[in-house]
């Protein structure tokens, strides 16, 4: 018969640019994802530094685009796809339909124009094309005498709204049928917010990601303990912890786990206070409420010397608190949480990609420098207990400095029906995992710059989560420029840094006392550099294998994609062992 056929327009020889075309017959095809190439993947192989064209394949047979999830390496070429003339529907999950316009607005600003009228027209086009599909429901794409094609989305557990795609093809005239499954990005078990993926019942052909096909993740509890320990050690350096974070998925997971650490530490502090006479309880253990916050105009503070560093910490520049207990709506620069997921006129340079890849250096390598940016509106008590040996977590500012990440976080709060039971139970108990008391958001560029200056000059203890995740753009770059040369600060990586990105250079050469080029300028790295690999949103080798072996009918053909060669080969080798007694085709480098 010759059909179906699969062409790979990205994520074939790397981990970004995911884009696959399923040719169902000579005149009908389906596009699965249309992602942006990043890092070294963005260069044409053997192309002497040339960049890959955004869209370099014909569109005449493509009837629809299905989006597995909204990370930029899976959707970043959609603006180019529309510009090239694609007029079909964009199919995705219900949660992705809410998040995708935010991502594509940012991609349009970065690639085409920041003119607000053009952006509005473009987003109107995107929203008119969106078809939101519930999980587990079949949707008919084609119904003719020659071909019946239908698709179904199932939870992938990667980020909210992520899905793997089941496609059933029936050819009535020849009496043949096929089921093709595209895994998209599969999630790791026990992820915050998310329900784990369940394997499909069967597949004839499986297109399987292999990002972590060569390793096993540490468990979630170990991951949280390492996060707490690394931050504790970094803050003993009396500086800021900088965390470059992808705007969607990783940022929200970090906030969720930081809230859990703060909650646990607060309970411990309360228990200790109840055991001691009231006059022995340090004043710094009192909670900071919204009523105690007042705007401060202090934006310039002299650097702290070694002798004065333990003095009372000056107030942070004015900003917006992300969460105040007892309030139903959370103002974010005048926009309530109900509207925070809508379009913003704030120009954002954040990068929302989440291409991940092993391995990461062990945590704790090198000493660190970092910078702090917090938006509290009043003086805060010191962030360390009187003996300076333990971080006072209930008083530690957690600063989210990424307008795009803030919009996604607001959208996550509105998507509670898609959270897992643990996260919903946390909300029911009165906690706010994404809008807790210590969380401070930075929106405007002027506030961002004041925070950078303030934290550089004071080196006050704080945690800053800033976009973008691979340090190739976004507000994290300004922090790095200001703080990489100061050993008081620390940079903590919790996600894969693609080869060719500044983040990869910092992660690789920082522990060796090297340097990085940012915007064409060299910066020596004296900050501490640490990495925690357990924050991957991708399934590891065990999870990928269980996705295959958990099917009642194993695939007869597996195409291993979306991974570096080492990871693809390792996964393929393990699959071949499992399939030793079966006839199966496992391809690590699929050809068109």
CSV table of C-alpha atoms in Angstrom, one decimal, residues 24-387:
chain,number,residue,atom,x,y,z
A,24,UNK,CA,-2.0,9.2,5.5
A,25,UNK,CA,-2.3,9.0,1.7
A,26,UNK,CA,-1.0,10.8,-1.4
A,27,UNK,CA,-3.2,13.9,-0.7
A,28,UNK,CA,-3.8,14.0,3.0
A,29,UNK,CA,-1.3,14.4,5.9
A,30,UNK,CA,-1.2,15.6,9.5
A,31,UNK,CA,1.5,17.7,11.1
A,32,UNK,CA,2.4,16.8,14.7
A,33,UNK,CA,4.0,19.8,16.4
A,34,UNK,CA,6.0,22.6,14.7
A,35,UNK,CA,8.7,23.5,17.2
A,36,UNK,CA,11.6,25.9,17.2
A,37,UNK,CA,15.3,24.7,16.9
A,38,UNK,CA,17.5,25.9,19.7
A,39,UNK,CA,21.2,25.9,20.5
A,40,UNK,CA,23.4,23.8,18.2
A,41,UNK,CA,20.2,22.3,16.7
A,42,UNK,CA,19.5,25.7,15.1
A,43,UNK,CA,22.4,25.3,12.7
A,44,UNK,CA,22.2,23.3,9.5
A,45,UNK,CA,24.4,20.2,9.8
A,46,UNK,CA,27.5,20.8,7.8
A,47,UNK,CA,26.0,24.1,6.8
A,48,UNK,CA,29.0,26.3,7.8
A,49,UNK,CA,27.0,28.1,10.5
A,50,UNK,CA,23.8,28.6,8.4
A,51,UNK,CA,20.5,28.6,10.3
A,52,UNK,CA,17.7,26.2,9.5
A,53,UNK,CA,14.8,27.6,7.6
A,54,UNK,CA,11.7,27.9,9.8
A,55,UNK,CA,9.5,26.1,7.2
A,56,UNK,CA,11.2,24.2,4.4
A,57,UNK,CA,8.6,21.6,3.5
A,58,UNK,CA,5.5,21.9,1.3
A,59,UNK,CA,2.1,22.4,3.0
A,60,UNK,CA,-0.3,21.4,0.2
A,61,UNK,CA,-1.3,18.0,1.8
A,62,UNK,CA,-1.4,19.1,5.5
A,63,UNK,CA,-5.0,19.2,6.6
A,64,UNK,CA,-4.4,20.0,10.3
A,65,UNK,CA,-1.7,20.6,13.0
A,66,UNK,CA,-1.9,18.8,16.3
A,67,UNK,CA,0.0,20.2,19.2
A,68,UNK,CA,1.2,17.8,21.9
A,69,UNK,CA,2.1,20.6,24.3
A,70,UNK,CA,3.0,24.3,24.3
A,71,UNK,CA,6.8,24.3,24.9
A,72,UNK,CA,8.6,26.5,22.4
A,73,UNK,CA,10.6,23.6,20.9
A,74,UNK,CA,7.2,22.1,20.0
A,75,UNK,CA,5.2,25.1,18.8
A,76,UNK,CA,7.8,27.9,18.1
A,77,UNK,CA,7.6,27.6,14.3
A,78,UNK,CA,3.8,28.0,14.2
A,79,UNK,CA,4.1,31.7,13.4
A,80,UNK,CA,6.2,30.8,10.4
A,81,UNK,CA,3.8,28.0,9.5
A,82,UNK,CA,0.9,30.5,9.3
A,83,UNK,CA,3.0,33.0,7.4
A,84,UNK,CA,3.9,30.2,4.9
A,85,UNK,CA,0.2,29.8,4.2
A,86,UNK,CA,-1.1,27.0,6.4
A,87,UNK,CA,-4.9,27.5,6.9
A,88,UNK,CA,-6.0,24.4,8.7
A,89,UNK,CA,-7.1,23.9,12.3
A,90,UNK,CA,-4.8,23.6,15.3
A,91,UNK,CA,-5.8,20.7,17.5
A,92,UNK,CA,-4.7,20.5,21.1
A,93,UNK,CA,-6.0,19.7,24.6
A,94,UNK,CA,-8.3,22.0,26.5
A,95,UNK,CA,-5.6,23.2,28.8
A,96,UNK,CA,-3.2,23.7,25.9
A,97,UNK,CA,-5.8,25.8,24.1
A,98,UNK,CA,-5.6,28.3,27.0
A,99,UNK,CA,-1.8,28.4,27.2
A,100,UNK,CA,-1.0,28.3,23.5
A,101,UNK,CA,-2.0,31.9,22.6
A,102,UNK,CA,0.3,33.2,25.4
A,103,UNK,CA,3.2,31.2,24.0
A,104,UNK,CA,2.6,32.2,20.4
A,105,UNK,CA,2.1,35.9,21.3
A,106,UNK,CA,5.6,35.8,22.7
A,107,UNK,CA,7.0,33.9,19.8
A,108,UNK,CA,5.5,36.4,17.4
A,109,UNK,CA,7.1,39.3,19.3
A,110,UNK,CA,10.5,37.6,19.1
A,111,UNK,CA,10.3,36.6,15.5
A,112,UNK,CA,8.1,39.1,13.7
A,113,UNK,CA,6.8,42.3,15.3
A,114,UNK,CA,6.1,44.1,18.6
A,115,UNK,CA,3.5,46.2,17.1
A,116,UNK,CA,0.5,45.7,19.3
A,117,UNK,CA,-2.1,45.9,16.5
A,118,UNK,CA,-0.3,43.3,14.5
A,119,UNK,CA,0.0,41.1,17.6
A,120,UNK,CA,-3.7,41.4,18.3
A,121,UNK,CA,-4.6,40.4,14.7
A,122,UNK,CA,-2.2,37.5,14.8
A,123,UNK,CA,-3.6,36.1,18.1
A,124,UNK,CA,-7.2,36.5,16.8
A,125,UNK,CA,-6.2,34.3,13.9
A,126,UNK,CA,-4.6,31.7,16.2
A,127,UNK,CA,-7.6,31.6,18.5
A,128,UNK,CA,-10.0,31.2,15.5
A,129,UNK,CA,-8.0,28.1,14.4
A,130,UNK,CA,-7.9,26.4,17.8
A,131,UNK,CA,-9.9,23.2,18.3
A,132,UNK,CA,-9.8,22.1,22.0
A,133,UNK,CA,-10.1,18.4,22.4
A,134,UNK,CA,-11.0,16.6,25.7
A,135,UNK,CA,-8.7,13.8,26.7
A,136,UNK,CA,-9.8,10.3,25.7
A,137,UNK,CA,-12.3,11.4,23.1
A,138,UNK,CA,-12.0,10.4,19.4
A,139,UNK,CA,-12.1,13.2,16.9
A,140,UNK,CA,-12.7,12.5,13.2
A,141,UNK,CA,-10.2,14.2,10.8
A,142,UNK,CA,-11.1,12.5,7.5
A,143,UNK,CA,-14.1,10.4,6.5
A,144,UNK,CA,-14.1,9.4,2.8
A,145,UNK,CA,-14.4,6.2,0.8
A,146,UNK,CA,-10.6,6.0,0.6
A,147,UNK,CA,-9.6,7.0,4.1
A,148,UNK,CA,-11.1,7.3,7.6
A,149,UNK,CA,-8.8,9.1,10.1
A,150,UNK,CA,-9.5,10.0,13.7
A,151,UNK,CA,-7.3,11.1,16.5
A,152,UNK,CA,-7.4,10.9,20.3
A,153,UNK,CA,-5.3,12.8,22.9
A,154,UNK,CA,-4.2,11.1,26.1
A,155,UNK,CA,-2.5,12.7,29.2
A,156,UNK,CA,1.3,12.7,28.7
A,157,UNK,CA,2.2,14.0,32.2
A,158,UNK,CA,4.9,16.4,30.9
A,159,UNK,CA,3.3,19.8,31.6
A,160,UNK,CA,-0.4,20.9,32.1
A,161,UNK,CA,-2.2,20.1,28.9
A,162,UNK,CA,0.5,17.9,27.4
A,163,UNK,CA,-0.7,14.9,25.4
A,164,UNK,CA,0.4,11.9,23.4
A,165,UNK,CA,-1.5,11.4,20.1
A,166,UNK,CA,-3.2,8.2,19.0
A,167,UNK,CA,-4.2,8.2,15.3
A,168,UNK,CA,-6.4,5.5,13.8
A,169,UNK,CA,-6.2,5.1,10.0
A,170,UNK,CA,-8.7,2.9,8.1
A,171,UNK,CA,-8.4,2.2,4.4
A,172,UNK,CA,-11.8,0.7,3.4
A,173,UNK,CA,-11.0,-0.1,-0.2
A,174,UNK,CA,-8.0,-2.3,0.7
A,175,UNK,CA,-9.2,-3.5,4.1
A,176,UNK,CA,-6.2,-2.3,6.1
A,177,UNK,CA,-5.9,-0.3,9.3
A,178,UNK,CA,-3.1,1.2,11.3
A,179,UNK,CA,-2.7,2.8,14.7
A,180,UNK,CA,0.1,5.4,15.0
A,181,UNK,CA,1.1,6.9,18.3
A,182,UNK,CA,3.3,10.0,18.7
A,183,UNK,CA,4.5,10.2,22.3
A,184,UNK,CA,5.2,13.9,22.3
A,185,UNK,CA,7.2,14.6,25.5
A,186,UNK,CA,6.3,12.0,28.2
A,187,UNK,CA,6.4,13.1,31.8
A,188,UNK,CA,8.2,11.7,34.8
A,189,UNK,CA,6.1,10.1,37.6
A,190,UNK,CA,5.1,12.0,40.7
A,191,UNK,CA,5.4,15.4,39.1
A,192,UNK,CA,3.7,18.3,40.9
A,193,UNK,CA,0.2,19.2,39.6
A,194,UNK,CA,0.1,16.4,37.0
A,195,UNK,CA,-1.5,13.0,36.7
A,196,UNK,CA,0.9,10.4,35.3
A,197,UNK,CA,0.6,9.1,31.8
A,198,UNK,CA,-1.0,5.8,31.1
A,199,UNK,CA,0.3,3.7,28.1
A,200,UNK,CA,-2.0,3.3,25.1
A,201,UNK,CA,-3.7,0.0,24.6
A,202,UNK,CA,-1.8,-0.7,21.4
A,203,UNK,CA,0.2,0.8,18.6
A,204,UNK,CA,1.4,-0.4,15.2
A,205,UNK,CA,3.9,2.4,14.8
A,206,UNK,CA,5.3,4.4,17.7
A,207,UNK,CA,7.3,7.6,17.4
A,208,UNK,CA,9.0,7.8,20.8
A,209,UNK,CA,10.9,10.6,22.4
A,210,UNK,CA,14.3,9.7,24.0
A,211,UNK,CA,15.5,12.8,25.9
A,212,UNK,CA,16.5,10.8,28.9
A,213,UNK,CA,16.8,7.5,27.2
A,214,UNK,CA,20.2,6.8,28.8
A,215,UNK,CA,19.5,7.5,32.5
A,216,UNK,CA,17.3,7.0,35.5
A,217,UNK,CA,16.0,10.0,37.5
A,218,UNK,CA,16.4,10.4,41.2
A,219,UNK,CA,13.0,10.3,43.1
A,220,UNK,CA,11.0,13.3,43.9
A,221,UNK,CA,11.7,13.3,47.6
A,222,UNK,CA,15.4,13.2,47.0
A,223,UNK,CA,15.0,16.0,44.5
A,224,UNK,CA,13.3,18.3,47.0
A,225,UNK,CA,15.8,17.6,49.7
A,226,UNK,CA,18.6,18.4,47.3
A,227,UNK,CA,16.9,21.7,46.3
A,228,UNK,CA,16.6,22.6,49.9
A,229,UNK,CA,20.2,21.7,50.7
A,230,UNK,CA,21.7,23.5,47.7
A,231,UNK,CA,19.8,26.7,48.5
A,232,UNK,CA,20.8,26.4,52.2
A,233,UNK,CA,24.4,26.2,51.2
A,234,UNK,CA,24.2,28.9,48.7
A,235,UNK,CA,22.6,31.3,51.1
A,236,UNK,CA,25.3,30.8,53.6
A,237,UNK,CA,27.5,32.7,51.1
A,238,UNK,CA,25.3,35.7,52.0
A,239,UNK,CA,24.2,36.2,48.4
A,240,UNK,CA,21.3,35.5,46.0
A,241,UNK,CA,20.4,32.2,44.4
A,242,UNK,CA,19.7,32.7,40.7
A,243,UNK,CA,17.6,30.0,39.0
A,244,UNK,CA,17.2,30.3,35.2
A,245,UNK,CA,13.8,28.7,34.6
A,246,UNK,CA,11.6,27.9,31.6
A,247,UNK,CA,8.4,30.0,31.9
A,248,UNK,CA,6.0,27.1,31.7
A,249,UNK,CA,6.2,23.9,33.6
A,250,UNK,CA,9.5,24.2,35.4
A,251,UNK,CA,8.8,27.5,37.1
A,252,UNK,CA,5.5,26.3,38.5
A,253,UNK,CA,7.0,23.1,39.8
A,254,UNK,CA,9.7,25.1,41.5
A,255,UNK,CA,7.2,27.4,43.2
A,256,UNK,CA,5.2,24.4,44.2
A,257,UNK,CA,8.2,22.8,45.9
A,258,UNK,CA,9.5,26.0,47.4
A,259,UNK,CA,6.1,26.5,49.0
A,260,UNK,CA,6.3,23.0,50.5
A,261,UNK,CA,9.7,23.7,52.0
A,262,UNK,CA,8.6,27.0,53.4
A,263,UNK,CA,5.4,25.4,54.8
A,264,UNK,CA,7.4,22.6,56.4
A,265,UNK,CA,9.9,25.0,57.9
A,266,UNK,CA,7.2,27.2,59.2
A,267,UNK,CA,5.5,24.3,61.0
A,268,UNK,CA,8.9,23.5,62.5
A,269,UNK,CA,9.4,27.0,63.6
A,270,UNK,CA,6.0,27.3,65.2
A,271,UNK,CA,6.5,24.0,67.1
A,272,UNK,CA,9.8,25.4,68.5
A,273,UNK,CA,8.2,28.7,69.4
A,274,UNK,CA,5.5,26.8,71.4
A,275,UNK,CA,8.2,25.0,73.3
A,276,UNK,CA,10.1,28.1,74.3
A,277,UNK,CA,9.2,31.1,76.5
A,278,UNK,CA,7.9,33.9,74.4
A,279,UNK,CA,10.7,36.2,75.2
A,280,UNK,CA,13.3,33.8,73.8
A,281,UNK,CA,11.7,33.6,70.4
A,282,UNK,CA,13.7,35.7,67.9
A,283,UNK,CA,11.8,38.6,66.5
A,284,UNK,CA,12.7,37.6,63.0
A,285,UNK,CA,10.5,34.5,63.3
A,286,UNK,CA,7.3,36.5,63.1
A,287,UNK,CA,5.5,36.2,59.8
A,288,UNK,CA,5.4,39.0,57.3
A,289,UNK,CA,1.8,40.0,56.4
A,290,UNK,CA,0.5,42.3,53.7
A,291,UNK,CA,-0.4,45.0,56.3
A,292,UNK,CA,3.3,45.3,57.3
A,293,UNK,CA,4.3,46.1,53.8
A,294,UNK,CA,4.7,49.7,52.7
A,295,UNK,CA,6.3,51.0,49.5
A,296,UNK,CA,10.0,51.9,49.7
A,297,UNK,CA,11.7,54.3,47.3
A,298,UNK,CA,15.1,52.8,48.2
A,299,UNK,CA,16.6,51.7,44.9
A,300,UNK,CA,20.3,52.5,45.6
A,301,UNK,CA,22.1,50.8,48.5
A,302,UNK,CA,25.8,50.8,49.1
A,303,UNK,CA,27.6,47.5,48.8
A,304,UNK,CA,27.8,45.5,52.1
A,305,UNK,CA,31.3,44.9,53.4
A,306,UNK,CA,32.2,41.8,55.3
A,307,UNK,CA,31.8,43.6,58.6
A,308,UNK,CA,28.4,45.1,57.8
A,309,UNK,CA,26.8,42.2,56.0
A,310,UNK,CA,24.9,40.9,59.0
A,311,UNK,CA,23.3,44.3,59.6
A,312,UNK,CA,19.5,44.7,59.2
A,313,UNK,CA,18.6,44.2,55.5
A,314,UNK,CA,17.3,47.4,53.8
A,315,UNK,CA,13.9,47.4,52.1
A,316,UNK,CA,13.5,46.1,48.6
A,317,UNK,CA,12.3,48.4,45.8
A,318,UNK,CA,8.5,48.5,45.4
A,319,UNK,CA,6.7,45.8,43.5
A,320,UNK,CA,3.7,43.5,43.5
A,321,UNK,CA,3.2,40.7,46.0
A,322,UNK,CA,2.0,37.6,44.2
A,323,UNK,CA,-0.1,36.1,47.0
A,324,UNK,CA,-1.8,37.4,50.2
A,325,UNK,CA,-3.7,34.8,52.2
A,326,UNK,CA,-7.4,35.3,52.4
A,327,UNK,CA,-7.8,37.1,49.0
A,328,UNK,CA,-9.7,35.5,46.2
A,329,UNK,CA,-8.1,37.5,43.4
A,330,UNK,CA,-4.5,38.4,43.3
A,331,UNK,CA,-3.6,41.7,41.7
A,332,UNK,CA,-0.8,41.6,39.3
A,333,UNK,CA,-0.1,45.2,38.2
A,334,UNK,CA,-3.7,46.0,38.3
A,335,UNK,CA,-4.8,42.8,36.5
A,336,UNK,CA,-6.7,40.3,38.6
A,337,UNK,CA,-5.8,36.6,38.4
A,338,UNK,CA,-8.9,36.0,36.3
A,339,UNK,CA,-7.4,38.2,33.5
A,340,UNK,CA,-3.8,37.5,34.1
A,341,UNK,CA,-3.8,34.7,31.5
A,342,UNK,CA,-4.9,37.2,28.8
A,343,UNK,CA,-2.7,39.1,26.5
A,344,UNK,CA,-0.2,41.5,28.1
A,345,UNK,CA,1.2,44.6,26.5
A,346,UNK,CA,4.4,44.1,28.4
A,347,UNK,CA,7.2,43.3,26.1
A,348,UNK,CA,8.6,39.9,27.1
A,349,UNK,CA,12.0,38.5,26.2
A,350,UNK,CA,11.5,35.3,28.2
A,351,UNK,CA,12.1,32.0,26.5
A,352,UNK,CA,9.6,29.3,27.3
A,353,UNK,CA,11.4,26.3,25.8
A,354,UNK,CA,11.8,23.2,27.8
A,355,UNK,CA,14.1,21.0,25.8
A,356,UNK,CA,15.9,18.9,28.4
A,357,UNK,CA,18.9,16.6,28.2
A,358,UNK,CA,21.1,14.6,30.5
A,359,UNK,CA,23.6,14.5,32.0
A,360,UNK,CA,23.9,17.4,34.5
A,361,UNK,CA,27.0,18.0,36.7
A,362,UNK,CA,26.5,16.9,40.4
A,363,UNK,CA,25.1,19.5,42.7
A,364,UNK,CA,27.3,21.7,44.8
A,365,UNK,CA,30.2,22.0,42.3
A,366,UNK,CA,32.0,25.3,42.7
A,367,UNK,CA,31.1,28.3,44.9
A,368,UNK,CA,28.6,30.7,43.7
A,369,UNK,CA,27.5,34.1,43.0
A,370,UNK,CA,24.0,35.2,42.1
A,371,UNK,CA,21.8,38.2,42.2
A,372,UNK,CA,18.6,38.9,44.0
A,373,UNK,CA,15.5,40.6,42.7
A,374,UNK,CA,12.5,40.9,45.0
A,375,UNK,CA,9.4,43.0,45.0
A,376,UNK,CA,8.5,43.3,48.6
A,377,UNK,CA,7.0,46.6,49.5
A,378,UNK,CA,8.6,47.0,52.9
A,379,UNK,CA,11.5,46.2,55.1
A,380,UNK,CA,11.9,42.5,55.7
A,381,UNK,CA,13.5,40.9,58.7
A,382,UNK,CA,16.9,39.2,58.3
A,383,UNK,CA,16.8,36.0,56.3
A,384,UNK,CA,19.0,34.1,58.7
A,385,UNK,CA,18.5,33.0,62.3
A,386,UNK,CA,20.6,34.9,64.9
A,387,UNK,CA,23.5,32.4,64.7
